[in-house]
Tab-separated table of C-alpha atoms in Angstrom:
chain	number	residue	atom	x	y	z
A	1	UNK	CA	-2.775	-14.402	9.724
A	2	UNK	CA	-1.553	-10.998	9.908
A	3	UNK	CA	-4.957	-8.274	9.667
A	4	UNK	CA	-4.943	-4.848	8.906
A	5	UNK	CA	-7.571	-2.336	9.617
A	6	UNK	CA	-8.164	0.531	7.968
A	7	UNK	CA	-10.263	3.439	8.374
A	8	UNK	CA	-12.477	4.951	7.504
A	9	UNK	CA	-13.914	2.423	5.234
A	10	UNK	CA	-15.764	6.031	3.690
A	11	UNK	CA	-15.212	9.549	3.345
A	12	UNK	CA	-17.599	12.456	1.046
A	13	UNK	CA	-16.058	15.868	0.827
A	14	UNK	CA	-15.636	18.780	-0.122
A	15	UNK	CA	-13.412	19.844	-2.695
A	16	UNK	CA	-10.842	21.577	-1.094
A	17	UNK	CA	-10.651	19.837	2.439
A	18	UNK	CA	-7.377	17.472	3.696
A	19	UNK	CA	-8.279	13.960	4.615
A	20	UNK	CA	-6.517	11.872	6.303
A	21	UNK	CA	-6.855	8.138	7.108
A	22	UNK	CA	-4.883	5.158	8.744
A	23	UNK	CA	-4.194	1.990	8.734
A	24	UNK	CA	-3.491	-0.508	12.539
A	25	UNK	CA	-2.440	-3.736	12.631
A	26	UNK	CA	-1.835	-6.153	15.393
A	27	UNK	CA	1.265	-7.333	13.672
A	28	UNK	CA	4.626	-5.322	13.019
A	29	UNK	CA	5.741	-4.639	9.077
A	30	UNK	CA	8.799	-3.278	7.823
A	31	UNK	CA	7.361	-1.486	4.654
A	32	UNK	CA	4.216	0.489	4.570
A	33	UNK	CA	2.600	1.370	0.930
A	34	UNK	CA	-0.409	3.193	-0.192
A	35	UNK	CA	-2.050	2.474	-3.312
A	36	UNK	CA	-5.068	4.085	-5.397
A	37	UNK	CA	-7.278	1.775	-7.136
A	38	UNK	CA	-10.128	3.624	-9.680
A	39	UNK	CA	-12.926	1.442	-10.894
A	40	UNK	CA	-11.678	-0.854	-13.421
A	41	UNK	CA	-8.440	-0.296	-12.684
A	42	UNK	CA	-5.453	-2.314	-10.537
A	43	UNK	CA	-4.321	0.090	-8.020
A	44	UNK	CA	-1.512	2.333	-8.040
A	45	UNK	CA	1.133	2.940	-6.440
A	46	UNK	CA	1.409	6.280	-4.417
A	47	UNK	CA	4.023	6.197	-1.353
A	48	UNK	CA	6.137	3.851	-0.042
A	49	UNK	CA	7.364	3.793	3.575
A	50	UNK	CA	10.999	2.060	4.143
A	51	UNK	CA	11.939	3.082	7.487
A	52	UNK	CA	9.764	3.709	10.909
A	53	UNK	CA	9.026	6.968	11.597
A	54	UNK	CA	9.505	7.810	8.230
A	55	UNK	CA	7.479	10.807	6.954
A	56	UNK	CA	7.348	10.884	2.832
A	57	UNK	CA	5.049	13.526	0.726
A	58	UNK	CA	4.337	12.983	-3.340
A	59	UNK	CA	2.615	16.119	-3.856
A	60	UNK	CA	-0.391	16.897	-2.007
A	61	UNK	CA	0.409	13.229	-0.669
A	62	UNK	CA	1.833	12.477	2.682
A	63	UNK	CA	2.398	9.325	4.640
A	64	UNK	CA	4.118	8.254	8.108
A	65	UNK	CA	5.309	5.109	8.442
A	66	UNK	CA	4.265	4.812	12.483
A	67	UNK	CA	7.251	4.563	14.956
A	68	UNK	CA	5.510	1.372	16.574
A	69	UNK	CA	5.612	0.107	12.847
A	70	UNK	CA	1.921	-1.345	13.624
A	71	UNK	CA	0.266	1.787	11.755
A	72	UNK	CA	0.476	4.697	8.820
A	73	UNK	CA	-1.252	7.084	8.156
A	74	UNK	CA	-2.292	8.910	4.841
A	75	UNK	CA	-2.520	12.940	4.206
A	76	UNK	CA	-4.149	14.198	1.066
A	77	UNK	CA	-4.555	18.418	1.178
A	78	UNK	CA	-6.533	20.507	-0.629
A	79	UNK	CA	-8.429	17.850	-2.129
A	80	UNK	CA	-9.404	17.480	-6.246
A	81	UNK	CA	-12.232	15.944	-7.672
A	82	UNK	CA	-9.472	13.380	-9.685
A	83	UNK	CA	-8.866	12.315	-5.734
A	84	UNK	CA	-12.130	10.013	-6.177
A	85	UNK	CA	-11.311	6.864	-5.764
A	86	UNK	CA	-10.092	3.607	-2.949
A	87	UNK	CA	-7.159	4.092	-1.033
A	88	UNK	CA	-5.546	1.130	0.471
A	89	UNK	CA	-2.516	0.498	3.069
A	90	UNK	CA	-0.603	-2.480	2.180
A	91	UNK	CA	1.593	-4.073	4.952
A	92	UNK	CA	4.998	-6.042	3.820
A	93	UNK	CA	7.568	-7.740	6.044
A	94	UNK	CA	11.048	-9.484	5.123
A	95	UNK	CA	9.744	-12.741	5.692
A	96	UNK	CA	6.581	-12.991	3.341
A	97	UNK	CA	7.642	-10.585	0.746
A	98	UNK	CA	3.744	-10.091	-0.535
A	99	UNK	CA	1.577	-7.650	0.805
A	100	UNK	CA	-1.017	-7.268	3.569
A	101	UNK	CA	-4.087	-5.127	2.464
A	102	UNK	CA	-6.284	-2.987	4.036
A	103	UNK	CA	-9.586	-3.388	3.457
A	104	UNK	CA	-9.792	0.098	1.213
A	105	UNK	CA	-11.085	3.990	2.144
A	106	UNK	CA	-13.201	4.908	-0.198
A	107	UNK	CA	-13.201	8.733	-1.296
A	108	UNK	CA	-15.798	11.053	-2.433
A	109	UNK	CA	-15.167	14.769	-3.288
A	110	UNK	CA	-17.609	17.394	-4.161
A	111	UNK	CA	-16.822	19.727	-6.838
B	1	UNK	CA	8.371	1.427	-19.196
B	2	UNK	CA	5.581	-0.803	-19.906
B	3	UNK	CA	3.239	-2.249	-16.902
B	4	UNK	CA	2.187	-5.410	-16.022
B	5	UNK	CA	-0.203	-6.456	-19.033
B	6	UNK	CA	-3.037	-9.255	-17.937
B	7	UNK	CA	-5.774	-10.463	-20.235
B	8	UNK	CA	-8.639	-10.895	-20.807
B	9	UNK	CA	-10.354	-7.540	-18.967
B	10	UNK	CA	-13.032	-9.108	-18.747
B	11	UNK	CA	-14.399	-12.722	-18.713
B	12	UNK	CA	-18.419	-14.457	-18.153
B	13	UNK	CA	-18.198	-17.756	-17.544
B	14	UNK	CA	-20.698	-20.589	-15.905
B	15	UNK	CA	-20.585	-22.598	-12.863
B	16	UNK	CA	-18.488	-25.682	-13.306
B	17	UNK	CA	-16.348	-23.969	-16.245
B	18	UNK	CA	-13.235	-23.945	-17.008
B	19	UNK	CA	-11.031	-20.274	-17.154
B	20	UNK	CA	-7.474	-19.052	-17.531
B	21	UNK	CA	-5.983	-15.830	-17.070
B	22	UNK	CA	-2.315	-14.610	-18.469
B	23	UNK	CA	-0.252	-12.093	-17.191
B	24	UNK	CA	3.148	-10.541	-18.652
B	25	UNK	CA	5.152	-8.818	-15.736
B	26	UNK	CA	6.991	-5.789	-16.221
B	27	UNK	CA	10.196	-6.674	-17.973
B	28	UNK	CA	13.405	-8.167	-15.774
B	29	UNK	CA	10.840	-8.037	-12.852
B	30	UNK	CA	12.003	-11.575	-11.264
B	31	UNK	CA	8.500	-12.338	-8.782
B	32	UNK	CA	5.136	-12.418	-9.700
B	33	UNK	CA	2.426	-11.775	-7.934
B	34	UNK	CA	-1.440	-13.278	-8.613
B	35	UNK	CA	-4.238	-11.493	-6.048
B	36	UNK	CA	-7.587	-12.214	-5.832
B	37	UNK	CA	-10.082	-9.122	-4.875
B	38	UNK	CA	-13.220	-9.479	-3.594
B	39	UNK	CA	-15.646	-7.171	-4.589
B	40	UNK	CA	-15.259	-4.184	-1.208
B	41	UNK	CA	-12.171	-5.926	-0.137
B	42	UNK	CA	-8.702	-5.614	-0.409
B	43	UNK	CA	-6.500	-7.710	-2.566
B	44	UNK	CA	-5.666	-11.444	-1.180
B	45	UNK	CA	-2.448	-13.372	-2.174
B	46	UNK	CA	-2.750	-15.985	-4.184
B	47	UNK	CA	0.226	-17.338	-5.296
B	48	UNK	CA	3.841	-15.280	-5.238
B	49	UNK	CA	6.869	-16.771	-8.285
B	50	UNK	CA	10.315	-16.072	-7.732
B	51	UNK	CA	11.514	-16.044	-11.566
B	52	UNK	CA	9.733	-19.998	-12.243
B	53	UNK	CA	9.341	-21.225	-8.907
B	54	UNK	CA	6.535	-20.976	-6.528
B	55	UNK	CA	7.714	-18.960	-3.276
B	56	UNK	CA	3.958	-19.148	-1.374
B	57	UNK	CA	0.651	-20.870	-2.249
B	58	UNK	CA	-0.084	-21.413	0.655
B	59	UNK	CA	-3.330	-19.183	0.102
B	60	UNK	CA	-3.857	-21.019	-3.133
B	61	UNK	CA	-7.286	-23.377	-3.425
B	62	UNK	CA	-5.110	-26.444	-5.165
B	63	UNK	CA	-8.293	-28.600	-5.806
B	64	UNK	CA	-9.211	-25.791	-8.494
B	65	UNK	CA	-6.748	-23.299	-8.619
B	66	UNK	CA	-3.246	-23.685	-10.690
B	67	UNK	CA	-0.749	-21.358	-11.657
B	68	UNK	CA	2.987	-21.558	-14.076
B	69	UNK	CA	5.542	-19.645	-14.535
B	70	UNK	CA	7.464	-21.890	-16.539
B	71	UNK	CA	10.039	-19.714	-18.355
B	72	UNK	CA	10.417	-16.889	-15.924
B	73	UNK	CA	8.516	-15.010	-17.401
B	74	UNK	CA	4.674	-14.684	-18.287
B	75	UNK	CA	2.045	-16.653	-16.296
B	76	UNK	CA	-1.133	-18.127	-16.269
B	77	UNK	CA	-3.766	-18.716	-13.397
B	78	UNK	CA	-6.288	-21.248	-13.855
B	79	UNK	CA	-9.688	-21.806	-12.348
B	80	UNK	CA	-10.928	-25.598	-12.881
B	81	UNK	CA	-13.903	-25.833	-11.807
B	82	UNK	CA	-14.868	-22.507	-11.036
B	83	UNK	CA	-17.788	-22.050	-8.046
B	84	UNK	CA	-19.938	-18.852	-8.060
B	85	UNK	CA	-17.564	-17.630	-5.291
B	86	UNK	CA	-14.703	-17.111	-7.327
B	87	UNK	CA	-16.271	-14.116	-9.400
B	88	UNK	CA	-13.892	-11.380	-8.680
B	89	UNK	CA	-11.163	-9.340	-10.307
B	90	UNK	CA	-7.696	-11.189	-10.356
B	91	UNK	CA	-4.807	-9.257	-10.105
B	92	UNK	CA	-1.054	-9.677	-11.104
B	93	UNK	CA	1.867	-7.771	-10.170
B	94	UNK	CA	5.052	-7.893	-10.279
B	95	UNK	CA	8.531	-6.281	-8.145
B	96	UNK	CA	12.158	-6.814	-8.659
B	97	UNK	CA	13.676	-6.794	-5.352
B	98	UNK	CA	15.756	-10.080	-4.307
B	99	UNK	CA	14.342	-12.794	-1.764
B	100	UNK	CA	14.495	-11.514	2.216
B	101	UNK	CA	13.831	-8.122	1.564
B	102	UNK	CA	10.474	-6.383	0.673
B	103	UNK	CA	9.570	-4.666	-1.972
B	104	UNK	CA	7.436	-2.248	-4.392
B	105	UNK	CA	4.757	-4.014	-5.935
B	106	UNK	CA	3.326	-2.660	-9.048
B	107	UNK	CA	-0.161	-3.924	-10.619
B	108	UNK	CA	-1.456	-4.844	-13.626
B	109	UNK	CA	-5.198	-3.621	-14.734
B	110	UNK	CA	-6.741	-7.124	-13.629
B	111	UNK	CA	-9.176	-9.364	-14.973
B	112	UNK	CA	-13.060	-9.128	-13.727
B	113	UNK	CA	-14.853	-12.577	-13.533
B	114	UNK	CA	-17.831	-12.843	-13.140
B	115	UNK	CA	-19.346	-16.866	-12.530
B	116	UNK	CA	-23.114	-17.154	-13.415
């Protein structure tokens, strides 16, 4: 079945500092979305990619859909402590409508 | 808007037990979504309704597992028997895009089992 892998699996900052992580697969997808998951919680929903090559920012959020459409990529800046939490890529194609998932980057910021 | 609503948070059961979850998607949202995560994983399709019939199960463990949708609407998962290997958190979602093309997926909080 169709993998993804995502990295890295873990990341402790600062407060302040971008991060940036990605997500390959061996498959091609013609959506690419990032979620946020907090403990407890389902995750949530914080870009979606439509369109390869596709570049898309939600605040201090950006995400590229990769031109391949095997990979994306996720941009926070200026990191928050609120940022805490697991970040996961989520692959869909036309023909099996559910998602793919990446197996999660967890984040750690330092006040 | 409301979310996806799922219930109970939370459930305990014992090996061998019998458990059912519910889920209310968001409304006119015509698929449904159940996931199963694994503790340090990512989400894993379960089953996927388009409005009351089953579009993939093929992910589905039939010799326990079971899931309805049978006005559209609401559904329920259901574990019978459940093995210590099921304990994780189940989630629903739900999108509103039509067959052949993808879509947004939005969650529900989940429900966390945990099989003693």
């Amino acid at each position: 079945g169709q993998q993804l892998n995502q990295s890295p699996q873990s990341m402790f900052i600062q407060e302040g500092e971008d991060v940036s992580m990605n997500c390959t697969s061996s498959s091609i997808f013609n959506t690419w979305l990032w979620y946020k998951q907090d403990p407890g919680e389902g995750p949530v929903l914080l870009i979606a990619l439509y369109k390869a090559g596709e570049l898309t920012s939600n605040g201090r959020l950006t995400a590229q859909f990769g031109i391949t459409r095997k990979d994306s990529f996720l941009n926070i800046s200026a990191s928050i402590p609120s940022d805490v939490g697991i970040y996961f890529c989520a692959g869909g194609d036309t023909g099996r409508r559910a998602l793919t998932f990446g197996s999660g980057t967890r984040l750690q910021v330092q006040p | 808007e409301a979310g996806v609503a799922q219930s109970p948070r939370y459930k305990i059961i014992e090996k061998r037990q019998s458990v059912a979850f519910w889920c209310n998607p968001i409304s006119g949202h015509a698929t449904l979504y159940w996931y199963q995560q694994i503790l340090g994983q990512g989400p894993k399709l379960l089953i996927q309704f388009q409005n009351n019939g089953v579009v993939d199960d093929s992910q589905l463990p039939k010799d326990r597992f079971s899931a309805e949708r049978l006005k559209g609407v609401d559904s329920t998962l259901k574990i019978q028997p459940a093995k210590l290997e099921d304990s994780a958190v189940y989630l629903c979602a739900s999108s509103s895009r039509l067959p052949g093309n993808t879509d947004t997926q939005y969650f529900g909080p989940g429900t966390r089992l945990t099989v003693l």
